[in-house]
Amino acid sequence: MAARALAAAAALVLCGAVVTPAPLSVVGQRIFRDGELAPGVPLRGERAGAPSLQGRDAACLQCHRRSGLGMVEGKIVIPPITGRFLFRPGQRITRDSLMHSGATHLLPSPPDRSAYDESTLERAIREGIGADGRPLDYLMPRYDLDDASMQELIGYLSRLSSGRVPGVTGSTLHFATIVTPDADPVARDGMIDVLQQYFAEKNSRYIGESASPLLQGGRPVQARVQRNWQLHVWQLSGAPETWEAQLDQRLRTEPVFAVISGLAGVTWEPVHRFCERQAIPCLLPNVDLPVVAPDDFYPVYFSQGVLLEAQLIAARLAQATSSDAARGRIVQVFRDGDIGAAAAARLREALPHERFVDRTLGHDDGPRQLARALADASARDTVVLWLRAADLAALPAPAHGISAVYVSGLMGGLEHAPLAQAWRSIASMTYPYELPEGRSLRLNYPLGWFRLRKIAVVNERVQVDTYIACSVLLETLASMLDEFVRDYLVERVEVMLDSRIVNGYYTRLGLAPGQRFASKGGYLVRFADP
């Protein structure tokens, strides 16, 4: 019965029918993703001449990826192992077709492989013998699975990355951008201007397969089958605890393939949870306080934002020498409910043996309360200011002798932070971007793009990052060879990011498998003059 069901599922796939697949096997998924035969029972894989692999290290996704659509690492090609590829012969893709598509991912390998059936697939998994009777590559482990586990795994592979994908039609790819109610309305309008112009231009350049390709940083990007992009703007309202329900409703009425860009004020966490729960890629939103969840797959961020700034400060303060033994407290100042509170908590976590004093300003507190928060800071103390530009402009004169001061560049406005001369002479600022003189050349392309299209620059960082997010999406989709699978989109973003030249504010963007923060470093800077 199981074999007949697998054959029927494979037949539906092979004949090109668009079907909604049966639910994926829970046991098969656990073997494939987690490397567990049963809860707490590790999968074991053997390779000749190499140590055995166990548990997560032996899981199929380590090489074939979560989508099952494989990957390329140097000269090593890991082929797709989903039912649509396993149960039909390999097909050769010519060099010309790869050049036309702009793709960097090769499907499937070897190109003339015989189709698998259930018995030859079992043999491949257990013995490492391919459908044509030849040994598989030495990288492929051999798994001694019992019959029941084997059936569950093959059933899972048969249905993996198959069926109808929400937000994808024969002519259109649907995308959403999400805006939280506390987002800056000026930045919101600037972001949407960029998205709408980019989508419109992409669609106008692709009219049938003979259309000219859109240039990205001076080079053509073209997919095999062109589809229009349609943008849906999901503006949230009300309290954060209601956002997930709002997003669920929007998704029901406007199915989308992925979320692109987006904008938040203080919190993005409900949006992050929605994307992870609904298995929707959420690519490169404009968020200064992202969610750090190492096991989550679908949200991808530019950087850790203010949390990265806390790491930069912690790294500097951790370089203590014997002469620093007399250092006093670390006095942190931030406003209640703002992103600085999370950054302050991260700094405390990173330096558990330091003495911290947190001074929290209320929503309505003014310069008097700000002065009071700093009144007892001494020369031995380190002051960390997680404050917006308005509060930096209202700072009282620093206490005599204070010399260790750190300021959040993200919150304060980077080089435009309105710090008084007395503070500029003693403060170090976190700067999680390329420095101004270094990035000026990098910004020529996006800013020139805005200028030619008469897009008003109302928030340079948000609009440039939105442009970069759109170009990443375009290049990634072009590399997918029309395999419109949500998991595969995220996996291709991982691969494509570090080959980019135009990265806007960032020196470099790159993701290893499983990483979700593309920019990982930054600077501590001092002002060159008053």
PDB file of C-alpha atoms in Angstrom, residues 55-202:
ATOM      1  CA  GLY A  55      22.308  13.031  15.112  1.00  0.00           C
ATOM      2  CA  ARG A  56      22.036  16.453  13.562  1.00  0.00           C
ATOM      3  CA  ASP A  57      25.407  16.034  11.833  1.00  0.00           C
ATOM      4  CA  ALA A  58      23.989  13.036   9.975  1.00  0.00           C
ATOM      5  CA  ALA A  59      20.721  14.747   8.964  1.00  0.00           C
ATOM      6  CA  CYS A  60      19.973  14.900   5.238  1.00  0.00           C
ATOM      7  CA  LEU A  61      19.488  18.671   5.286  1.00  0.00           C
ATOM      8  CA  GLN A  62      23.138  19.227   6.131  1.00  0.00           C
ATOM      9  CA  CYS A  63      23.933  18.704   2.442  1.00  0.00           C
ATOM     10  CA  HIS A  64      20.643  18.573   0.551  1.00  0.00           C
ATOM     11  CA  ARG A  65      19.265  21.539   2.487  1.00  0.00           C
ATOM     12  CA  ARG A  66      15.857  22.019   4.041  1.00  0.00           C
ATOM     13  CA  SER A  67      14.150  22.256   0.652  1.00  0.00           C
ATOM     14  CA  GLY A  68      15.767  19.040  -0.569  1.00  0.00           C
ATOM     15  CA  LEU A  69      16.865  20.915  -3.697  1.00  0.00           C
ATOM     16  CA  GLY A  70      20.583  20.584  -3.033  1.00  0.00           C
ATOM     17  CA  MET A  71      23.483  22.990  -3.210  1.00  0.00           C
ATOM     18  CA  VAL A  72      26.851  23.634  -4.826  1.00  0.00           C
ATOM     19  CA  GLU A  73      30.055  24.068  -2.837  1.00  0.00           C
ATOM     20  CA  GLY A  74      33.037  24.701  -5.094  1.00  0.00           C
ATOM     21  CA  LYS A  75      33.180  21.766  -7.501  1.00  0.00           C
ATOM     22  CA  ILE A  76      30.924  19.619  -5.312  1.00  0.00           C
ATOM     23  CA  VAL A  77      27.332  19.408  -6.539  1.00  0.00           C
ATOM     24  CA  ILE A  78      24.785  18.102  -4.044  1.00  0.00           C
ATOM     25  CA  PRO A  79      21.789  17.023  -6.161  1.00  0.00           C
ATOM     26  CA  PRO A  80      18.104  17.503  -5.399  1.00  0.00           C
ATOM     27  CA  ILE A  81      16.486  14.559  -3.614  1.00  0.00           C
ATOM     28  CA  THR A  82      12.831  15.519  -3.767  1.00  0.00           C
ATOM     29  CA  GLY A  83      10.374  13.126  -5.434  1.00  0.00           C
ATOM     30  CA  ARG A  84      10.100  15.221  -8.561  1.00  0.00           C
ATOM     31  CA  PHE A  85      13.811  14.683  -9.247  1.00  0.00           C
ATOM     32  CA  LEU A  86      14.387  11.248  -7.720  1.00  0.00           C
ATOM     33  CA  PHE A  87      11.646   9.439  -9.616  1.00  0.00           C
ATOM     34  CA  ARG A  88      12.514  10.677 -13.084  1.00  0.00           C
ATOM     35  CA  PRO A  89      15.748  10.477 -15.067  1.00  0.00           C
ATOM     36  CA  GLY A  90      18.340  13.213 -14.749  1.00  0.00           C
ATOM     37  CA  GLN A  91      18.127  15.913 -17.401  1.00  0.00           C
ATOM     38  CA  ARG A  92      21.102  17.680 -18.886  1.00  0.00           C
ATOM     39  CA  ILE A  93      21.228  21.479 -18.540  1.00  0.00           C
ATOM     40  CA  THR A  94      23.446  23.044 -21.182  1.00  0.00           C
ATOM     41  CA  ARG A  95      26.041  25.734 -20.597  1.00  0.00           C
ATOM     42  CA  ASP A  96      23.977  28.069 -22.799  1.00  0.00           C
ATOM     43  CA  SER A  97      20.875  27.631 -20.668  1.00  0.00           C
ATOM     44  CA  LEU A  98      22.878  28.353 -17.507  1.00  0.00           C
ATOM     45  CA  MET A  99      24.335  31.530 -19.016  1.00  0.00           C
ATOM     46  CA  HIS A 100      20.892  32.636 -20.185  1.00  0.00           C
ATOM     47  CA  SER A 101      19.418  32.138 -16.725  1.00  0.00           C
ATOM     48  CA  GLY A 102      22.270  33.749 -14.803  1.00  0.00           C
ATOM     49  CA  ALA A 103      22.063  30.709 -12.529  1.00  0.00           C
ATOM     50  CA  THR A 104      24.854  29.387 -10.376  1.00  0.00           C
ATOM     51  CA  HIS A 105      23.044  26.268  -9.182  1.00  0.00           C
ATOM     52  CA  LEU A 106      23.299  23.087 -11.233  1.00  0.00           C
ATOM     53  CA  LEU A 107      20.407  20.623 -11.408  1.00  0.00           C
ATOM     54  CA  PRO A 108      20.498  17.485 -11.045  1.00  0.00           C
ATOM     55  CA  SER A 109      23.819  15.618 -11.029  1.00  0.00           C
ATOM     56  CA  PRO A 110      24.840  13.380 -12.717  1.00  0.00           C
ATOM     57  CA  PRO A 111      22.797  14.697 -15.640  1.00  0.00           C
ATOM     58  CA  ASP A 112      22.018  11.328 -17.245  1.00  0.00           C
ATOM     59  CA  ARG A 113      21.126   9.408 -14.090  1.00  0.00           C
ATOM     60  CA  SER A 114      18.431   6.735 -14.282  1.00  0.00           C
ATOM     61  CA  ALA A 115      15.181   7.284 -12.426  1.00  0.00           C
ATOM     62  CA  TYR A 116      14.916   5.813  -8.948  1.00  0.00           C
ATOM     63  CA  ASP A 117      12.123   3.577  -7.781  1.00  0.00           C
ATOM     64  CA  GLU A 118      11.424   2.660  -4.188  1.00  0.00           C
ATOM     65  CA  SER A 119      13.772  -0.325  -4.084  1.00  0.00           C
ATOM     66  CA  THR A 120      16.735   1.422  -5.740  1.00  0.00           C
ATOM     67  CA  LEU A 121      16.245   4.452  -3.490  1.00  0.00           C
ATOM     68  CA  GLU A 122      16.362   2.193  -0.416  1.00  0.00           C
ATOM     69  CA  ARG A 123      19.584   0.695  -1.760  1.00  0.00           C
ATOM     70  CA  ALA A 124      21.074   4.154  -2.332  1.00  0.00           C
ATOM     71  CA  ILE A 125      20.322   5.220   1.238  1.00  0.00           C
ATOM     72  CA  ARG A 126      21.526   1.992   2.856  1.00  0.00           C
ATOM     73  CA  GLU A 127      24.399   0.953   0.583  1.00  0.00           C
ATOM     74  CA  GLY A 128      25.384   4.071  -1.368  1.00  0.00           C
ATOM     75  CA  ILE A 129      24.588   2.501  -4.753  1.00  0.00           C
ATOM     76  CA  GLY A 130      22.894   4.777  -7.297  1.00  0.00           C
ATOM     77  CA  ALA A 131      19.941   3.974  -9.557  1.00  0.00           C
ATOM     78  CA  ASP A 132      22.334   2.984 -12.354  1.00  0.00           C
ATOM     79  CA  GLY A 133      24.236   0.555 -10.094  1.00  0.00           C
ATOM     80  CA  ARG A 134      27.333   2.746  -9.642  1.00  0.00           C
ATOM     81  CA  PRO A 135      28.606   3.832  -6.212  1.00  0.00           C
ATOM     82  CA  LEU A 136      27.510   7.273  -5.055  1.00  0.00           C
ATOM     83  CA  ASP A 137      29.990   9.970  -4.128  1.00  0.00           C
ATOM     84  CA  TYR A 138      32.012   9.291  -0.972  1.00  0.00           C
ATOM     85  CA  LEU A 139      30.367  12.300   0.704  1.00  0.00           C
ATOM     86  CA  MET A 140      27.025  10.473   0.759  1.00  0.00           C
ATOM     87  CA  PRO A 141      26.779   8.582   4.078  1.00  0.00           C
ATOM     88  CA  ARG A 142      25.313   5.085   4.294  1.00  0.00           C
ATOM     89  CA  TYR A 143      22.347   4.772   6.692  1.00  0.00           C
ATOM     90  CA  ASP A 144      21.241   1.512   8.278  1.00  0.00           C
ATOM     91  CA  LEU A 145      17.536   2.356   8.534  1.00  0.00           C
ATOM     92  CA  ASP A 146      14.882  -0.129   9.561  1.00  0.00           C
ATOM     93  CA  ASP A 147      12.038  -0.704   7.085  1.00  0.00           C
ATOM     94  CA  ALA A 148       9.517   1.490   8.894  1.00  0.00           C
ATOM     95  CA  SER A 149      11.923   4.440   9.142  1.00  0.00           C
ATOM     96  CA  MET A 150      12.909   3.973   5.502  1.00  0.00           C
ATOM     97  CA  GLN A 151       9.274   4.146   4.396  1.00  0.00           C
ATOM     98  CA  GLU A 152       8.735   7.303   6.417  1.00  0.00           C
ATOM     99  CA  LEU A 153      11.831   8.985   4.964  1.00  0.00           C
ATOM    100  CA  ILE A 154      11.009   8.049   1.361  1.00  0.00           C
ATOM    101  CA  GLY A 155       7.443   9.233   1.863  1.00  0.00           C
ATOM    102  CA  TYR A 156       8.760  12.543   3.160  1.00  0.00           C
ATOM    103  CA  LEU A 157      11.125  12.976   0.209  1.00  0.00           C
ATOM    104  CA  SER A 158       8.348  12.140  -2.244  1.00  0.00           C
ATOM    105  CA  ARG A 159       6.259  15.077  -1.102  1.00  0.00           C
ATOM    106  CA  LEU A 160       9.002  17.528  -0.122  1.00  0.00           C
ATOM    107  CA  SER A 161       8.928  20.871  -1.985  1.00  0.00           C
ATOM    108  CA  SER A 162       5.987  19.802  -4.130  1.00  0.00           C
ATOM    109  CA  GLY A 163       2.484  21.067  -4.678  1.00  0.00           C
ATOM    110  CA  ARG A 164       1.023  24.516  -4.998  1.00  0.00           C
ATOM    111  CA  VAL A 165       3.063  27.385  -3.548  1.00  0.00           C
ATOM    112  CA  PRO A 166       0.959  30.271  -2.194  1.00  0.00           C
ATOM    113  CA  GLY A 167       1.617  33.560  -3.916  1.00  0.00           C
ATOM    114  CA  VAL A 168       2.915  31.966  -7.125  1.00  0.00           C
ATOM    115  CA  THR A 169       0.923  31.776 -10.360  1.00  0.00           C
ATOM    116  CA  GLY A 170       1.943  31.115 -13.927  1.00  0.00           C
ATOM    117  CA  SER A 171       2.263  34.849 -14.535  1.00  0.00           C
ATOM    118  CA  THR A 172       2.798  36.529 -11.150  1.00  0.00           C
ATOM    119  CA  LEU A 173       4.844  36.359  -7.974  1.00  0.00           C
ATOM    120  CA  HIS A 174       3.132  38.054  -5.020  1.00  0.00           C
ATOM    121  CA  PHE A 175       5.159  39.744  -2.276  1.00  0.00           C
ATOM    122  CA  ALA A 176       4.192  41.654   0.849  1.00  0.00           C
ATOM    123  CA  THR A 177       5.964  44.394   2.723  1.00  0.00           C
ATOM    124  CA  ILE A 178       4.955  44.887   6.361  1.00  0.00           C
ATOM    125  CA  VAL A 179       4.844  48.201   8.231  1.00  0.00           C
ATOM    126  CA  THR A 180       4.276  48.394  11.985  1.00  0.00           C
ATOM    127  CA  PRO A 181       2.118  51.230  13.370  1.00  0.00           C
ATOM    128  CA  ASP A 182       5.023  52.836  15.249  1.00  0.00           C
ATOM    129  CA  ALA A 183       7.219  53.097  12.136  1.00  0.00           C
ATOM    130  CA  ASP A 184       8.338  56.556  11.035  1.00  0.00           C
ATOM    131  CA  PRO A 185       5.717  57.653   8.450  1.00  0.00           C
ATOM    132  CA  VAL A 186       8.284  59.602   6.400  1.00  0.00           C
ATOM    133  CA  ALA A 187      10.592  56.577   6.198  1.00  0.00           C
ATOM    134  CA  ARG A 188       7.573  54.423   5.359  1.00  0.00           C
ATOM    135  CA  ASP A 189       6.661  56.563   2.366  1.00  0.00           C
ATOM    136  CA  GLY A 190      10.268  56.593   1.194  1.00  0.00           C
ATOM    137  CA  MET A 191      10.513  52.810   1.467  1.00  0.00           C
ATOM    138  CA  ILE A 192       7.272  52.235  -0.441  1.00  0.00           C
ATOM    139  CA  ASP A 193       8.363  54.668  -3.164  1.00  0.00           C
ATOM    140  CA  VAL A 194      11.458  52.532  -3.745  1.00  0.00           C
ATOM    141  CA  LEU A 195       9.535  49.240  -3.677  1.00  0.00           C
ATOM    142  CA  GLN A 196       6.837  50.421  -6.072  1.00  0.00           C
ATOM    143  CA  GLN A 197       9.329  51.902  -8.525  1.00  0.00           C
ATOM    144  CA  TYR A 198      11.535  48.809  -8.431  1.00  0.00           C
ATOM    145  CA  PHE A 199       8.579  46.467  -8.978  1.00  0.00           C
ATOM    146  CA  ALA A 200       7.196  48.615 -11.788  1.00  0.00           C
ATOM    147  CA  GLU A 201      10.545  48.807 -13.543  1.00  0.00           C
ATOM    148  CA  LYS A 202      11.179  45.098 -13.156  1.00  0.00           C
TER     149      LYS A 202
END
